[in-house]
Tab-separated table of C-alpha atoms in Angstrom:
chain	number	residue	atom	x	y	z
A	194	MET	CA	38.473	-50.062	-0.233
A	195	GLY	CA	39.003	-46.557	-1.557
A	196	THR	CA	40.582	-44.013	0.780
A	197	ASN	CA	37.780	-41.504	0.197
A	198	GLU	CA	35.073	-44.129	0.785
A	199	LYS	CA	36.669	-44.943	4.114
A	200	ALA	CA	37.063	-41.260	5.052
A	201	VAL	CA	33.401	-40.540	4.301
A	202	ALA	CA	32.279	-43.611	6.269
A	203	GLU	CA	34.404	-42.452	9.202
A	204	LYS	CA	32.709	-39.035	9.195
A	205	LEU	CA	29.246	-40.630	9.210
A	206	LEU	CA	30.184	-42.869	12.135
A	207	GLN	CA	31.780	-39.942	13.961
A	208	ILE	CA	28.511	-37.982	14.156
A	209	ASN	CA	26.297	-41.066	14.643
A	210	ALA	CA	24.574	-40.575	11.304
A	211	ILE	CA	24.908	-44.359	11.074
A	212	LYS	CA	23.610	-46.579	13.844
A	213	LEU	CA	24.370	-50.322	13.958
A	214	ASN	CA	22.490	-52.757	16.163
A	215	VAL	CA	22.383	-56.493	15.502
A	216	GLN	CA	20.710	-57.373	18.787
A	217	SER	CA	17.793	-54.944	18.382
A	218	PRO	CA	17.326	-54.413	14.623
A	219	PHE	CA	15.520	-51.407	13.209
A	220	THR	CA	12.292	-51.857	11.229
A	221	TRP	CA	12.040	-50.147	7.851
A	222	ALA	CA	8.810	-48.865	6.325
A	223	SER	CA	8.855	-51.948	4.086
A	224	GLY	CA	8.753	-54.148	7.178
A	225	TRP	CA	12.324	-55.339	6.676
A	226	LYS	CA	14.422	-55.878	9.779
A	227	SER	CA	17.694	-54.028	9.474
A	228	PRO	CA	20.822	-53.882	11.665
A	229	ILE	CA	21.575	-50.409	10.325
A	230	TYR	CA	19.839	-47.050	10.383
A	231	CYS	CA	21.251	-44.282	8.209
A	232	ASP	CA	20.318	-40.648	8.846
A	233	ASN	CA	22.518	-38.491	6.626
A	234	ARG	CA	20.382	-35.446	7.429
A	235	LYS	CA	22.493	-35.128	10.576
A	236	VAL	CA	25.490	-34.200	8.448
A	237	LEU	CA	23.929	-30.812	7.683
A	238	SER	CA	24.236	-29.886	11.369
A	239	PHE	CA	28.039	-30.288	11.432
A	240	PRO	CA	29.622	-27.513	9.318
A	241	TYR	CA	33.110	-28.982	8.805
A	242	ILE	CA	31.872	-32.474	8.017
A	243	ARG	CA	29.148	-30.968	5.821
A	244	ASP	CA	31.839	-29.098	3.898
A	245	PHE	CA	33.933	-32.264	3.544
A	246	ILE	CA	30.983	-34.290	2.200
A	247	LYS	CA	30.024	-31.473	-0.170
A	248	SER	CA	33.580	-31.298	-1.529
A	249	GLU	CA	33.702	-35.070	-2.028
A	250	MET	CA	30.369	-34.948	-3.854
A	251	CYS	CA	31.596	-32.157	-6.122
A	252	ASN	CA	34.782	-34.100	-6.879
A	253	VAL	CA	32.749	-37.131	-7.969
A	254	ILE	CA	30.441	-35.023	-10.150
A	255	PHE	CA	33.402	-33.218	-11.730
A	256	GLN	CA	35.414	-36.398	-12.361
A	257	ASP	CA	32.678	-38.855	-13.367
A	258	PHE	CA	30.137	-36.558	-15.016
A	259	PRO	CA	32.176	-33.720	-16.533
A	260	THR	CA	29.515	-33.071	-19.212
A	261	ALA	CA	26.745	-32.348	-16.669
A	262	ASP	CA	24.640	-29.302	-17.538
A	263	ILE	CA	22.424	-29.301	-14.445
A	264	LEU	CA	21.987	-30.988	-11.043
A	265	ALA	CA	18.651	-32.307	-9.761
A	266	GLY	CA	18.062	-32.875	-6.046
A	267	VAL	CA	15.629	-35.488	-4.762
A	268	ALA	CA	13.149	-34.050	-2.239
A	269	THR	CA	13.708	-33.685	0.522
A	270	ALA	CA	17.070	-35.023	1.639
A	271	GLY	CA	18.844	-34.479	-1.688
A	272	ILE	CA	17.864	-30.824	-2.054
A	273	ALA	CA	20.482	-29.344	0.277
A	274	TRP	CA	23.318	-31.437	-1.178
A	275	GLY	CA	22.272	-30.721	-4.723
A	276	ALA	CA	22.013	-26.980	-4.108
A	277	MET	CA	25.381	-26.803	-2.323
A	278	SER	CA	27.107	-28.845	-5.026
A	279	ALA	CA	25.520	-26.795	-7.808
A	280	ASP	CA	26.708	-23.625	-6.093
A	281	GLN	CA	30.295	-24.853	-5.828
A	282	LEU	CA	30.368	-26.193	-9.400
A	283	LYS	CA	28.457	-23.196	-10.748
A	284	LEU	CA	25.772	-25.363	-12.322
A	285	PRO	CA	21.994	-24.770	-12.499
A	286	PHE	CA	19.885	-26.607	-9.922
A	287	ILE	CA	16.386	-28.081	-9.913
A	288	TYR	CA	14.617	-30.465	-7.585
A	289	VAL	CA	11.983	-33.161	-7.879
A	290	ARG	CA	8.926	-33.418	-5.655
A	291	PRO	CA	7.603	-36.842	-4.548
A	292	LYS	CA	4.442	-36.034	-6.511
A	293	PRO	CA	3.128	-33.097	-8.583
A	294	LYS	CA	2.137	-29.986	-6.649
A	295	GLU	CA	-1.615	-30.018	-5.996
A	296	HIS	CA	-2.091	-26.310	-6.697
A	297	GLY	CA	-0.548	-23.526	-8.746
A	298	LEU	CA	1.262	-24.882	-11.802
A	299	GLY	CA	1.163	-28.477	-10.592
A	300	ASN	CA	4.895	-28.900	-11.075
A	301	GLN	CA	6.761	-31.995	-9.979
A	302	VAL	CA	10.100	-30.707	-11.246
A	303	GLU	CA	10.836	-27.306	-9.703
A	304	GLY	CA	13.198	-24.774	-11.230
A	305	TYR	CA	14.218	-23.729	-14.727
A	306	PHE	CA	15.566	-26.302	-17.151
A	307	GLU	CA	15.733	-26.961	-20.870
A	308	LYS	CA	14.951	-30.244	-22.590
A	309	GLY	CA	17.992	-32.291	-23.489
A	310	GLN	CA	20.192	-30.966	-20.671
A	311	LYS	CA	22.561	-33.581	-19.276
A	312	THR	CA	21.407	-34.101	-15.698
A	313	VAL	CA	22.996	-35.621	-12.604
A	314	VAL	CA	20.605	-36.596	-9.817
A	315	ILE	CA	21.700	-35.974	-6.224
A	316	GLU	CA	20.523	-38.352	-3.475
A	317	ASP	CA	21.571	-38.715	0.140
A	318	LEU	CA	20.849	-42.463	0.353
A	319	VAL	CA	20.173	-45.317	-2.069
A	320	SER	CA	18.597	-48.496	-0.701
A	321	THR	CA	16.614	-50.627	-3.155
A	322	GLY	CA	16.896	-47.909	-5.806
A	323	LYS	CA	13.150	-47.913	-6.484
A	324	SER	CA	12.345	-44.366	-5.312
A	325	SER	CA	15.580	-42.993	-6.788
A	326	LEU	CA	14.818	-44.446	-10.210
A	327	GLN	CA	11.251	-43.117	-10.069
A	328	VAL	CA	12.801	-39.639	-9.879
A	329	VAL	CA	14.955	-40.461	-12.903
A	330	GLU	CA	11.823	-41.474	-14.786
A	331	VAL	CA	10.110	-38.180	-13.908
A	332	LEU	CA	13.109	-36.208	-15.179
A	333	ARG	CA	13.355	-38.219	-18.365
A	334	ASP	CA	9.629	-37.775	-18.981
A	335	ALA	CA	10.231	-34.019	-18.624
A	336	GLY	CA	12.745	-34.216	-21.476
A	337	LEU	CA	15.994	-34.191	-19.497
A	338	ASP	CA	18.927	-36.450	-20.354
A	339	VAL	CA	19.755	-38.101	-17.012
A	340	ILE	CA	23.348	-39.317	-17.209
A	341	GLY	CA	23.994	-40.390	-13.626
A	342	MET	CA	23.261	-40.246	-9.922
A	343	VAL	CA	25.486	-39.394	-6.965
A	344	SER	CA	24.590	-40.349	-3.404
A	345	ILE	CA	26.327	-40.037	-0.051
A	346	PHE	CA	25.653	-43.662	0.931
A	347	THR	CA	24.394	-46.859	-0.643
A	348	TYR	CA	23.631	-50.234	0.899
A	349	ALA	CA	25.050	-51.745	-2.310
A	350	PHE	CA	22.253	-54.276	-2.701
A	351	ASP	CA	22.743	-56.502	-5.754
A	352	HIS	CA	19.148	-55.985	-6.908
A	353	ALA	CA	19.584	-52.206	-6.663
A	354	GLN	CA	22.620	-52.360	-8.951
A	355	GLU	CA	20.647	-54.549	-11.349
A	356	ALA	CA	17.853	-51.957	-11.384
A	357	PHE	CA	20.317	-49.165	-12.198
A	358	ASN	CA	21.882	-51.259	-14.945
A	359	LYS	CA	18.447	-51.926	-16.425
A	360	ALA	CA	17.692	-48.189	-16.349
A	361	GLY	CA	20.975	-47.493	-18.113
A	362	LEU	CA	22.142	-45.267	-15.290
A	363	THR	CA	25.481	-44.973	-13.506
A	364	LEU	CA	25.327	-44.665	-9.718
A	365	LYS	CA	28.312	-43.234	-7.865
A	366	SER	CA	28.228	-43.186	-4.081
A	367	LEU	CA	30.690	-41.500	-1.720
A	368	THR	CA	30.683	-44.557	0.512
A	369	ASN	CA	28.847	-47.846	0.937
A	370	TYR	CA	27.720	-50.512	3.372
A	371	PRO	CA	30.629	-52.994	2.996
A	372	THR	CA	33.170	-50.182	3.507
A	373	LEU	CA	31.287	-48.931	6.550
A	374	ILE	CA	31.049	-52.354	8.208
A	375	SER	CA	34.731	-53.036	7.587
A	376	LEU	CA	35.656	-49.694	9.157
A	377	ALA	CA	33.311	-50.154	12.126
A	378	ALA	CA	34.884	-53.571	12.809
A	379	GLU	CA	38.367	-52.088	12.471
A	380	LYS	CA	37.495	-49.370	15.004
A	381	GLY	CA	35.991	-51.866	17.450
A	382	GLN	CA	32.467	-50.481	17.025
A	383	VAL	CA	31.256	-53.898	15.859
A	384	ARG	CA	31.928	-57.129	17.708
A	385	PRO	CA	33.973	-59.621	15.662
A	386	GLU	CA	31.153	-62.162	15.843
A	387	ASP	CA	28.688	-59.598	14.471
A	388	GLU	CA	30.667	-58.577	11.379
A	389	SER	CA	29.647	-61.608	9.283
A	390	ILE	CA	26.011	-61.222	10.410
A	391	LEU	CA	26.039	-57.591	9.292
A	392	LEU	CA	27.553	-58.481	5.910
A	393	ASN	CA	25.045	-61.312	5.372
A	394	TRP	CA	22.130	-58.893	5.843
A	395	ARG	CA	23.042	-57.124	2.601
A	396	LYS	CA	22.776	-60.355	0.603
A	397	ASP	CA	19.059	-60.888	1.338
A	398	PRO	CA	17.648	-58.063	3.506
A	399	ALA	CA	14.006	-59.104	3.011
A	400	LYS	CA	14.600	-62.471	4.688
A	401	TRP	CA	17.391	-61.536	7.099
A	402	ASN	CA	17.201	-62.750	10.662
A	403	PRO	CA	20.185	-62.468	13.011
A	404	VAL	CA	21.093	-65.987	14.086
A	405	TYR	CA	24.008	-66.632	16.405
């Protein structure tokens, strides 16, 4: 467990951006039952934690993608983080709409960019990776050279990692589900008997059912 991963997870737990509930699971849009709900948008409302997360994101971009020419935020949750990181690193910034604009120029990628620019995509959360990789496809179709993605949190699903590998894309996340669960158990926010149930969810979320 990396020190920074643990520190980021602790900040998310501190402001209740992460909620854990094995007894009354949350239902995702996909219909999956989940013992976790992640709302990183809350981080924006806490200035000091927001600044910490922004700094960690910039460190990852600087260290892992030093050749980046431009940052691209994923609408809507990745826009703020992408813009703040671009400002600190003094890089250009663009963002990607869920679909092309229905009037005006019909843009899906907003902002100025040049074909061939090495691009890092900024996300707040990666689950299955499907929507994140759709954004990568849009950027690549626009002529950009997408070299990586940085997110605040990932569930670290095996099939998501496989999808990123297939797309030839490196994903770096500030923290992840296994680190979070370990920390929550350490802090007594998860009952000892629930820790293994929470970890098992990640292995097959589509079929998960909490059984005691």
